[in-house]
Coordinates of C-alpha atoms in Angstrom, one line a residue:
Chain A
M1308 CA 90.1 88.8 122.9
A1309 CA 88.1 89.3 126.0
E1310 CA 88.7 93.0 126.3
P1311 CA 86.8 95.5 124.0
E1312 CA 88.5 96.3 120.7
L1313 CA 90.9 99.2 120.9
T1314 CA 91.1 101.9 118.3
Y1315 CA 94.4 102.6 116.6
E1316 CA 94.8 105.7 118.7
Q1317 CA 94.2 103.9 122.0
A1318 CA 96.5 101.1 121.0
V1319 CA 99.3 103.6 120.2
E1320 CA 98.7 105.3 123.5
R1321 CA 98.8 102.1 125.5
L1322 CA 102.0 101.0 123.7
E1323 CA 103.7 104.2 124.7
E1324 CA 102.5 103.7 128.3
I1325 CA 104.0 100.1 128.3
I1326 CA 107.3 101.3 127.0
R1327 CA 107.4 104.1 129.6
R1328 CA 106.6 101.6 132.4
L1329 CA 109.4 99.2 131.2
D1330 CA 111.7 102.2 131.1
S1331 CA 111.0 103.1 134.7
G1332 CA 112.6 99.8 135.8
E1333 CA 110.0 99.4 138.4
A1334 CA 108.2 96.4 136.8
G1335 CA 109.0 93.0 138.3
L1336 CA 109.8 90.0 136.1
R1337 CA 106.3 88.8 135.8
E1338 CA 105.0 92.2 135.0
T1339 CA 107.7 92.7 132.5
L1340 CA 106.8 89.5 130.7
D1341 CA 103.2 90.4 130.8
L1342 CA 103.8 93.9 129.5
V1343 CA 106.0 92.6 126.7
R1344 CA 103.3 90.2 125.7
E1345 CA 100.6 92.9 125.7
G1346 CA 102.9 95.2 123.8
R1347 CA 103.4 92.7 121.1
A1348 CA 99.7 92.1 120.7
L1349 CA 99.3 95.9 120.4
I1350 CA 102.0 96.2 117.8
D1351 CA 100.2 93.5 115.9
L1352 CA 96.9 95.3 116.1
C1353 CA 98.5 98.6 115.0
A1354 CA 100.2 96.9 112.1
A1355 CA 96.8 95.4 111.0
E1356 CA 95.2 98.8 111.2
L1357 CA 97.9 100.4 109.2
D1358 CA 97.8 97.6 106.7
E1359 CA 94.1 98.4 106.1
V1360 CA 95.0 101.9 104.9
S1361 CA 98.2 100.9 103.0
K1362 CA 97.0 98.3 100.6
G1363 CA 95.9 100.6 97.8
L1364 CA 93.1 103.1 97.5
E1365 CA 89.6 101.6 97.1
E1366 CA 86.9 103.8 95.6
V1367 CA 83.2 102.8 95.5
Q1368 CA 80.2 104.8 94.7
L1369 CA 77.4 105.1 97.3
D1370 CA 74.7 104.1 94.9
E1371 CA 76.5 100.9 93.8
L1372 CA 77.4 100.1 97.3
I1373 CA 73.8 100.4 98.5
E1374 CA 72.6 98.3 95.5
R1375 CA 75.1 95.6 96.4
L1376 CA 74.1 95.6 100.1
E1377 CA 70.4 95.4 99.2
K1378 CA 71.0 92.3 97.1
Q1379 CA 72.8 90.7 100.1
A1380 CA 70.3 91.8 102.7
P1381 CA 68.5 89.0 104.5
G1382 CA 64.8 89.0 103.7
G1383 CA 65.5 89.4 99.9
P1384 CA 63.8 87.0 97.6
A1385 CA 66.7 84.6 97.8
D1386 CA 66.9 84.6 101.5
D1387 CA 63.2 84.2 102.3
A1388 CA 62.8 81.7 105.1
Chain B
M122 CA 61.9 143.1 59.1
D123 CA 59.3 142.8 56.4
E124 CA 61.6 141.9 53.4
P125 CA 63.2 138.5 53.9
E126 CA 66.6 138.2 52.1
A127 CA 67.5 135.4 49.8
G128 CA 67.7 132.3 52.0
P129 CA 66.1 128.9 52.6
P130 CA 62.3 128.7 52.3
G131 CA 60.2 128.9 55.4
I132 CA 58.5 126.0 57.3
E133 CA 55.5 124.7 55.5
G134 CA 52.3 125.6 57.2
V135 CA 53.9 128.1 59.6
D136 CA 52.3 131.5 59.1
L137 CA 55.0 133.8 60.4
A138 CA 57.3 136.3 58.7
G139 CA 60.8 135.3 57.6
P140 CA 63.0 133.4 57.7
F141 CA 65.5 136.2 58.5
P142 CA 69.2 135.8 58.9
V143 CA 69.9 135.5 62.6
G144 CA 72.5 138.2 62.8
R145 CA 70.0 140.7 61.4
Y146 CA 67.4 139.6 63.9
A147 CA 69.9 139.8 66.8
S148 CA 70.8 143.4 66.1
R149 CA 67.1 144.3 65.7
L150 CA 66.5 142.7 69.1
K151 CA 69.3 144.8 70.6
E152 CA 67.7 148.0 69.2
F153 CA 64.3 146.9 70.5
L154 CA 65.6 146.2 74.0
R155 CA 67.6 149.4 74.1
G156 CA 64.3 151.2 73.3
V157 CA 62.6 149.7 76.4
E158 CA 62.0 152.3 79.2
R159 CA 64.9 152.8 81.6
V160 CA 64.0 152.2 85.3
Q161 CA 65.4 151.7 88.8
V162 CA 65.5 148.2 90.3
F163 CA 66.7 146.8 93.7
G164 CA 67.9 143.5 95.0
E165 CA 71.0 141.7 96.3
L166 CA 74.2 141.6 94.4
F167 CA 75.9 138.2 93.9
N168 CA 78.9 136.8 92.0
L169 CA 80.6 140.0 90.9
R170 CA 83.4 139.5 88.4
Y171 CA 85.4 141.8 86.1
S172 CA 86.5 141.8 82.5
K173 CA 88.9 144.4 81.2
T174 CA 86.2 146.9 80.4
R175 CA 83.1 145.8 82.3
A176 CA 82.0 144.4 85.6
Y177 CA 79.3 141.7 85.7
F178 CA 77.1 140.5 88.5
E179 CA 73.6 139.2 89.3
L180 CA 70.9 141.1 91.1
R181 CA 68.6 138.7 93.0
D182 CA 65.7 138.5 95.4
G183 CA 63.4 135.7 96.5
N184 CA 61.5 135.7 93.2
G185 CA 64.0 136.2 90.4
A186 CA 67.3 137.5 89.2
L187 CA 68.8 139.7 86.5
P188 CA 72.2 139.5 84.9
C189 CA 73.8 143.0 85.1
A190 CA 76.7 144.7 83.5
I191 CA 78.3 148.1 84.2
W192 CA 81.2 149.8 82.5
R193 CA 84.3 149.8 84.7
N194 CA 85.0 153.5 84.3
R195 CA 81.5 154.2 85.4
L196 CA 81.8 151.9 88.4
D197 CA 85.3 153.4 89.3
A198 CA 83.8 156.9 89.1
L199 CA 81.4 156.0 92.0
G200 CA 84.4 155.7 94.4
L201 CA 83.1 152.8 96.4
P202 CA 85.3 151.1 99.0
E203 CA 87.0 148.0 97.7
D204 CA 85.0 145.4 99.6
A205 CA 81.6 147.3 99.3
L206 CA 80.3 145.0 96.6
A207 CA 80.4 141.8 98.6
D208 CA 77.9 139.0 97.9
G209 CA 74.5 139.8 99.4
V210 CA 74.8 143.6 99.4
Q211 CA 71.5 145.3 98.6
L212 CA 71.7 147.6 95.7
V213 CA 69.5 150.0 93.8
L214 CA 70.4 150.2 90.1
A215 CA 69.4 152.5 87.3
G216 CA 69.5 151.3 83.7
G217 CA 67.7 149.2 81.2
P218 CA 67.8 146.0 79.2
D219 CA 70.6 145.5 76.6
Y220 CA 71.5 142.7 74.2
Y221 CA 74.9 141.8 72.8
P222 CA 74.2 140.2 69.5
G223 CA 77.4 138.2 69.4
S224 CA 79.0 136.9 66.2
R225 CA 80.1 133.7 64.5
T226 CA 82.7 133.2 67.2
A227 CA 81.4 135.2 70.2
S228 CA 78.4 134.1 72.3
P229 CA 75.4 136.5 72.6
G230 CA 74.1 137.7 75.9
F231 CA 71.4 139.6 77.6
S232 CA 72.2 141.9 80.4
F233 CA 70.7 144.8 82.4
D234 CA 72.9 147.8 81.5
V235 CA 73.6 149.6 84.7
T236 CA 74.1 153.4 84.3
D237 CA 74.0 154.2 88.0
L238 CA 74.2 152.3 91.3
R239 CA 73.6 152.9 95.0
I240 CA 74.3 150.6 98.0
A241 CA 71.1 150.2 100.0
G242 CA 72.2 148.1 103.0
E243 CA 72.7 144.5 104.1
G244 CA 70.9 141.9 102.0
D245 CA 67.8 140.2 103.2
L246 CA 69.2 136.8 102.3
L247 CA 72.2 137.3 104.6
A248 CA 70.0 138.7 107.4
Q249 CA 67.7 135.6 107.0
L250 CA 70.8 133.5 107.2
E251 CA 72.0 135.2 110.4
R252 CA 68.6 134.6 112.0
L253 CA 68.7 130.9 111.2
R254 CA 72.3 130.7 112.6
R255 CA 71.2 132.3 115.8
Q256 CA 68.3 130.0 116.1
L257 CA 70.3 126.8 115.5
G258 CA 72.9 128.0 117.9
E259 CA 70.3 128.7 120.6
E260 CA 69.0 125.1 120.1
G261 CA 72.5 123.8 120.8
L262 CA 72.8 122.3 117.4
F263 CA 76.5 123.5 117.0
E264 CA 77.6 121.1 119.8
P265 CA 76.7 117.5 119.0
Q266 CA 79.1 117.1 116.1
K267 CA 82.0 118.6 118.1
E268 CA 81.5 116.0 120.8
L269 CA 82.0 113.1 118.4
E270 CA 85.4 111.5 118.4
L271 CA 87.3 111.9 115.2
P272 CA 89.2 108.7 114.5
L273 CA 92.9 109.2 114.0
L274 CA 93.1 106.7 111.2
P275 CA 89.8 105.9 109.6
R276 CA 89.6 102.8 107.3
T277 CA 86.6 104.1 105.4
I278 CA 85.7 107.7 104.5
G279 CA 82.5 109.0 102.9
V280 CA 82.7 112.0 100.6
V281 CA 79.7 114.1 99.3
T282 CA 80.7 116.3 96.4
G283 CA 80.0 117.2 92.8
E284 CA 81.0 114.4 90.4
S285 CA 83.1 116.6 88.1
G286 CA 84.2 119.1 90.7
K287 CA 87.8 120.0 91.3
A288 CA 87.1 119.2 95.0
R289 CA 87.3 115.5 94.2
D290 CA 90.8 115.8 92.9
D291 CA 91.8 118.0 95.8
I292 CA 90.6 115.4 98.4
L293 CA 92.5 112.6 96.6
A294 CA 95.6 114.8 96.6
G295 CA 95.2 115.5 100.4
L296 CA 94.8 111.8 101.2
Q297 CA 97.7 111.0 99.0
R298 CA 99.8 113.5 100.9
R299 CA 98.9 111.5 104.1
G300 CA 99.9 108.2 102.3
W301 CA 96.4 107.0 103.1
E302 CA 95.1 104.2 100.9
G303 CA 91.9 103.0 102.6
K304 CA 88.4 103.0 101.2
I305 CA 86.4 106.0 99.9
V306 CA 82.6 105.9 99.4
W307 CA 81.8 108.7 97.0
A308 CA 78.3 110.2 97.1
F309 CA 78.0 112.4 94.1
A310 CA 75.3 115.2 94.4
P311 CA 74.7 118.5 92.7
V312 CA 76.3 121.2 94.9
Q313 CA 74.8 124.4 93.7
D314 CA 71.3 124.3 92.2
R315 CA 68.0 124.2 94.0
H316 CA 68.0 120.4 94.1
A317 CA 71.3 120.4 95.9
A318 CA 70.3 120.6 99.6
P319 CA 67.8 117.7 99.6
R320 CA 70.3 115.5 97.6
I321 CA 73.2 116.4 99.9
T322 CA 71.0 115.6 103.0
E323 CA 70.0 112.3 101.5
A324 CA 73.6 111.3 100.7
L325 CA 74.7 112.2 104.3
Q326 CA 71.9 110.1 105.8
E327 CA 72.8 107.1 103.6
L328 CA 76.5 107.4 104.2
S329 CA 76.1 107.6 108.0
A330 CA 73.8 104.5 107.9
L331 CA 76.8 102.4 106.6
D332 CA 78.6 100.9 109.6
E333 CA 82.0 101.1 108.0
V334 CA 82.0 104.8 107.3
E335 CA 83.9 106.5 110.1
A336 CA 84.0 110.1 108.9
I337 CA 82.3 112.2 106.1
I338 CA 83.6 115.0 104.1
V339 CA 81.2 117.4 102.4
A340 CA 83.1 119.4 99.8
R341 CA 82.7 122.0 97.2
G342 CA 85.4 123.8 95.4
G343 CA 84.2 127.4 95.9
G344 CA 81.8 129.8 94.3
S345 CA 79.7 132.7 95.1
L346 CA 77.7 132.8 98.3
A347 CA 74.5 132.6 96.3
D348 CA 75.6 129.2 95.1
L349 CA 76.6 128.3 98.7
F350 CA 73.1 128.8 100.0
A351 CA 72.5 125.1 99.4
F352 CA 74.9 124.6 102.4
C353 CA 72.8 126.9 104.6
D354 CA 69.6 124.9 104.1
E355 CA 67.9 124.4 107.5
T356 CA 67.0 120.7 107.0
L357 CA 70.5 119.9 105.8
C358 CA 72.1 121.6 108.8
R359 CA 69.7 120.0 111.3
T360 CA 70.5 116.6 109.7
V361 CA 74.3 117.2 110.0
A362 CA 74.0 118.2 113.6
M363 CA 72.3 114.9 114.5
L364 CA 74.5 112.5 112.6
R365 CA 76.5 109.9 114.6
V366 CA 79.4 110.1 112.2
P367 CA 81.6 113.2 112.3
V368 CA 81.2 115.5 109.3
I369 CA 84.1 117.7 107.9
S370 CA 82.8 120.5 105.9
S371 CA 84.8 122.1 103.2
V372 CA 82.4 124.3 101.3
G373 CA 85.1 126.7 100.3
H374 CA 84.4 130.3 101.0
H375 CA 87.0 132.4 102.7
S376 CA 85.0 135.4 103.8
D377 CA 81.5 134.0 104.7
R378 CA 80.8 131.0 106.8
T379 CA 78.0 128.8 105.6
L380 CA 75.7 127.2 108.2
I381 CA 77.1 123.7 107.6
D382 CA 80.5 125.0 108.8
D383 CA 78.8 125.9 112.1
V384 CA 77.1 122.5 112.7
A385 CA 79.9 120.3 111.4
A386 CA 82.5 118.6 113.6
V387 CA 85.3 120.4 111.7
A388 CA 85.2 123.2 109.1
C389 CA 88.0 123.5 106.6
S390 CA 88.8 126.1 104.1
T391 CA 89.7 123.7 101.2
P392 CA 89.0 120.1 100.3
T393 CA 92.7 119.3 100.6
H394 CA 92.6 120.5 104.2
A395 CA 89.5 118.5 104.8
A396 CA 91.3 115.3 103.7
E397 CA 94.1 116.1 106.0
A398 CA 91.7 116.8 108.9
V399 CA 90.1 113.4 108.4
V400 CA 93.4 111.4 108.3
R401 CA 95.5 113.2 110.9
V402 CA 98.6 111.1 110.6
V403 CA 101.1 110.3 107.8
V404 CA 100.7 106.6 107.3
P405 CA 104.4 105.8 106.3
D406 CA 105.5 107.8 109.4
E407 CA 103.2 105.6 111.5
W408 CA 104.8 102.5 110.1
A409 CA 108.2 103.8 111.0
S410 CA 107.2 104.7 114.5
L411 CA 105.6 101.3 115.0
A412 CA 108.8 99.6 114.0
A413 CA 110.7 101.8 116.4
S414 CA 108.2 100.8 119.2
A415 CA 108.7 97.1 118.4
R416 CA 112.5 97.6 118.6
S417 CA 112.3 99.4 121.9
L418 CA 109.9 96.9 123.4
D419 CA 112.4 94.2 122.5
R420 CA 115.3 96.1 124.0
R421 CA 113.5 96.7 127.3
S422 CA 112.3 93.2 127.5
R423 CA 115.9 91.9 127.3
A424 CA 117.2 94.5 129.6
G425 CA 114.5 93.8 132.2
V426 CA 115.3 90.1 132.2
A427 CA 119.0 90.7 132.5
T428 CA 118.5 92.9 135.5
R429 CA 116.4 90.2 137.3
V430 CA 119.1 87.6 136.6
R431 CA 121.8 89.8 138.2
A432 CA 119.6 90.5 141.2
L433 CA 119.0 86.7 141.7
G434 CA 122.8 86.2 141.4
A435 CA 123.4 88.6 144.3
L436 CA 120.9 86.8 146.4
A437 CA 122.6 83.5 145.6
R438 CA 125.8 84.8 147.3
V439 CA 124.0 85.2 150.7
P440 CA 125.5 82.5 153.1
G441 CA 124.0 79.6 155.1
E442 CA 120.4 78.7 155.4
Q443 CA 119.3 81.8 153.4
L444 CA 121.4 80.7 150.6
R445 CA 119.8 77.3 150.5
R446 CA 116.4 78.8 150.8
H447 CA 117.0 81.3 148.0
R448 CA 118.5 78.6 145.9
R449 CA 115.4 76.6 146.3
D450 CA 113.3 79.6 145.3
L451 CA 115.6 80.4 142.5
H452 CA 115.4 76.9 141.1
Q453 CA 111.6 77.0 141.2
R454 CA 111.4 80.4 139.6
A455 CA 114.1 79.7 137.0
R456 CA 112.2 76.5 136.0
E457 CA 108.9 78.5 135.9
I458 CA 110.4 81.3 133.9
R459 CA 112.1 78.9 131.5
A460 CA 109.0 76.9 131.0
S461 CA 106.7 79.8 130.5
A462 CA 109.2 81.8 128.5
G463 CA 109.8 78.8 126.3
R464 CA 106.1 78.2 125.8
A465 CA 105.4 81.8 125.3
T466 CA 108.2 82.6 122.9
L467 CA 107.6 79.4 120.9
A468 CA 103.9 80.2 120.5
D469 CA 104.6 83.9 120.1
R470 CA 107.3 83.2 117.5
E471 CA 105.1 81.0 115.4
L472 CA 102.4 83.6 115.6
T473 CA 104.7 86.4 114.7
Q474 CA 106.2 84.5 111.8
R475 CA 102.8 83.7 110.5
R476 CA 101.7 87.3 110.8
A477 CA 104.9 88.6 109.3
V478 CA 104.4 86.3 106.3
V479 CA 100.8 87.5 105.9
L480 CA 101.8 91.2 106.3
R481 CA 104.7 90.8 104.0
R482 CA 102.5 89.2 101.4
K483 CA 99.9 92.0 101.7
A484 CA 102.7 94.6 101.5
L485 CA 104.1 93.0 98.4
A486 CA 100.7 92.7 96.7
A487 CA 100.1 96.4 97.2
A488 CA 101.5 98.9 94.7
G489 CA 102.5 102.5 95.4
P490 CA 105.5 104.7 96.4
E491 CA 105.2 103.7 100.1
T492 CA 105.5 100.0 99.4
E493 CA 109.3 99.8 99.9
A494 CA 109.2 101.8 103.1
R495 CA 106.4 99.6 104.4
R496 CA 108.3 96.5 103.6
R497 CA 111.3 97.8 105.5
A498 CA 109.2 98.7 108.5
L499 CA 107.5 95.3 108.6
A500 CA 110.9 93.5 108.3
A501 CA 112.1 95.7 111.2
I502 CA 109.1 94.7 113.3
A503 CA 109.6 91.0 112.5
A504 CA 113.3 91.2 113.3
A505 CA 112.8 93.0 116.6
L506 CA 110.2 90.3 117.6
D507 CA 112.6 87.5 116.6
G508 CA 115.4 89.1 118.6
A509 CA 113.4 88.8 121.9
D510 CA 113.5 85.0 121.6
P511 CA 116.3 83.4 123.7
K512 CA 116.7 80.7 121.1
A513 CA 117.5 83.3 118.5
V514 CA 120.3 84.6 120.9
M515 CA 121.7 81.1 121.3
A516 CA 121.6 80.6 117.5
R517 CA 124.1 83.5 117.3
G518 CA 126.7 81.4 119.2
Y519 CA 125.8 81.8 122.8
A520 CA 125.4 78.9 125.3
I521 CA 123.9 78.6 128.7
V522 CA 126.0 76.9 131.4
E523 CA 123.9 74.8 133.8
D524 CA 124.9 72.8 136.9
L525 CA 123.7 69.2 137.2
A526 CA 120.4 70.3 138.8
G527 CA 119.7 72.4 135.7
E528 CA 120.3 75.7 137.4
P529 CA 122.1 78.4 135.4
V530 CA 125.8 78.9 136.4
T531 CA 126.3 82.6 136.0
S532 CA 129.9 83.3 137.2
A533 CA 133.4 81.9 137.1
Q534 CA 133.3 81.6 140.9
E535 CA 130.1 79.4 140.8
A536 CA 131.7 77.3 138.0
R537 CA 134.8 76.6 140.1
A538 CA 132.6 75.1 142.8
Q539 CA 131.2 72.5 140.2
E540 CA 132.9 69.4 138.9
R541 CA 130.6 68.8 136.0
V542 CA 128.4 71.2 134.1
A543 CA 126.1 71.1 131.1
L544 CA 126.5 73.4 128.1
R545 CA 123.2 74.2 126.5
F546 CA 123.4 75.2 122.8
S547 CA 120.6 76.1 120.5
D548 CA 120.7 72.5 119.0
G549 CA 121.3 70.5 122.2
E550 CA 123.2 69.9 125.4
V551 CA 126.9 68.9 125.9
A552 CA 128.3 67.6 129.2
A553 CA 131.5 69.3 130.4
K554 CA 134.1 68.9 133.2
I555 CA 135.5 71.9 135.2
E556 CA 139.3 71.7 135.4
P557 CA 140.8 72.9 138.7
D558 CA 142.6 76.3 138.4
G559 CA 146.3 75.8 137.5

């Protein structure tokens, strides 16, 4: 996507705006098709965001997470180049 | 204590009297302490609590502290207002050391037995705290956190709290109430001793250095203000003020604000509230409202196209040259729309189906009470998106009537003007002949 990534909040807001615009009946055919396409992409984005917080609680401890990240960090003994 | 009773022999090589039975030693200790000279002491009161017969508290200053006890009838006789003995109040006490020797089942304890008490003014510690609060406020350090944007639906939340504290359960309960099942990064730190402030500060810095962490809760279940002083630490508060990630404090004291409450983005009274402040929406409700948006988008898309078709039909009834010109335009536009809609819907449809399959698989893989609701919402989204496809409409038994030029025939009147037409079904085209009206 060329445009900057939207937050969930922004996506929901834009989706509501699109539905309002379509409701107004002022959009021409081309705009209607464009808006519908954009709306579908937004629904998709929102569903993906919701899915991220619906797939079961994941709990990690900071110490373990940092340890894991340090192992993966470039510049570690395995990654020396 | 010079005649040891019958008991085990002493430790070899140790040149001390005894061994004495501990109970006898404990009651001698009590007598000894009660014989120590009675005095007056002053300091700040903290952590007042009551038993049936006595009131207990600590008297503190910058260099030390004393556990104190006073008989309730003696305290009541002083006639103090109900909230006079708040944390931090400066007191002058009269009394002396006492020792409760305990028993086989009761724990022993040392206390300063208070026989009289006078309130001497607001405590130094609290005054010090007020000075620091004013200073941080003047430096503008209460503002930066409030200017950060709190995400509506964070994927990853950092939490700093005591490992065994009730706060942890309360946060989980709050998140569960929101139906939120994202990722939590726990940073366990002591929350009340003198090591607390530096450890909390360090945990906050490490959490905020992780890209994925979108908000941080600092929680503690409650306690006396003395224990809460860790959350008034100057370095800790300055660190919070400058973090790029919003901090939600829930240090849990109803009457006194800790300094971290002032510098944090949001201050909450309980860890459960903090959890609800971090995730401000109910996830299953969001699924439902997203499904509703998908349905209304679909409805409007169909209604919008139908309106255009009617408008084009009206234009087509304009006579003469205009009619021919509009018909030419109409042809062109109809072809374009069909072509682009066909391409778009086909591509969109494939994409939608693929996404629906992925989402459905994810939804089924996840456990939890919301799974069924989520599956229904996803099905509604997929159905709504499918419904927008003209091919799906035709599959339900509709056909498009076209003239030989491939232009849609949208009224009986237009059909009567044709000899032959084509009927386009979802699975192919059939030629048809128009019978003259009987």
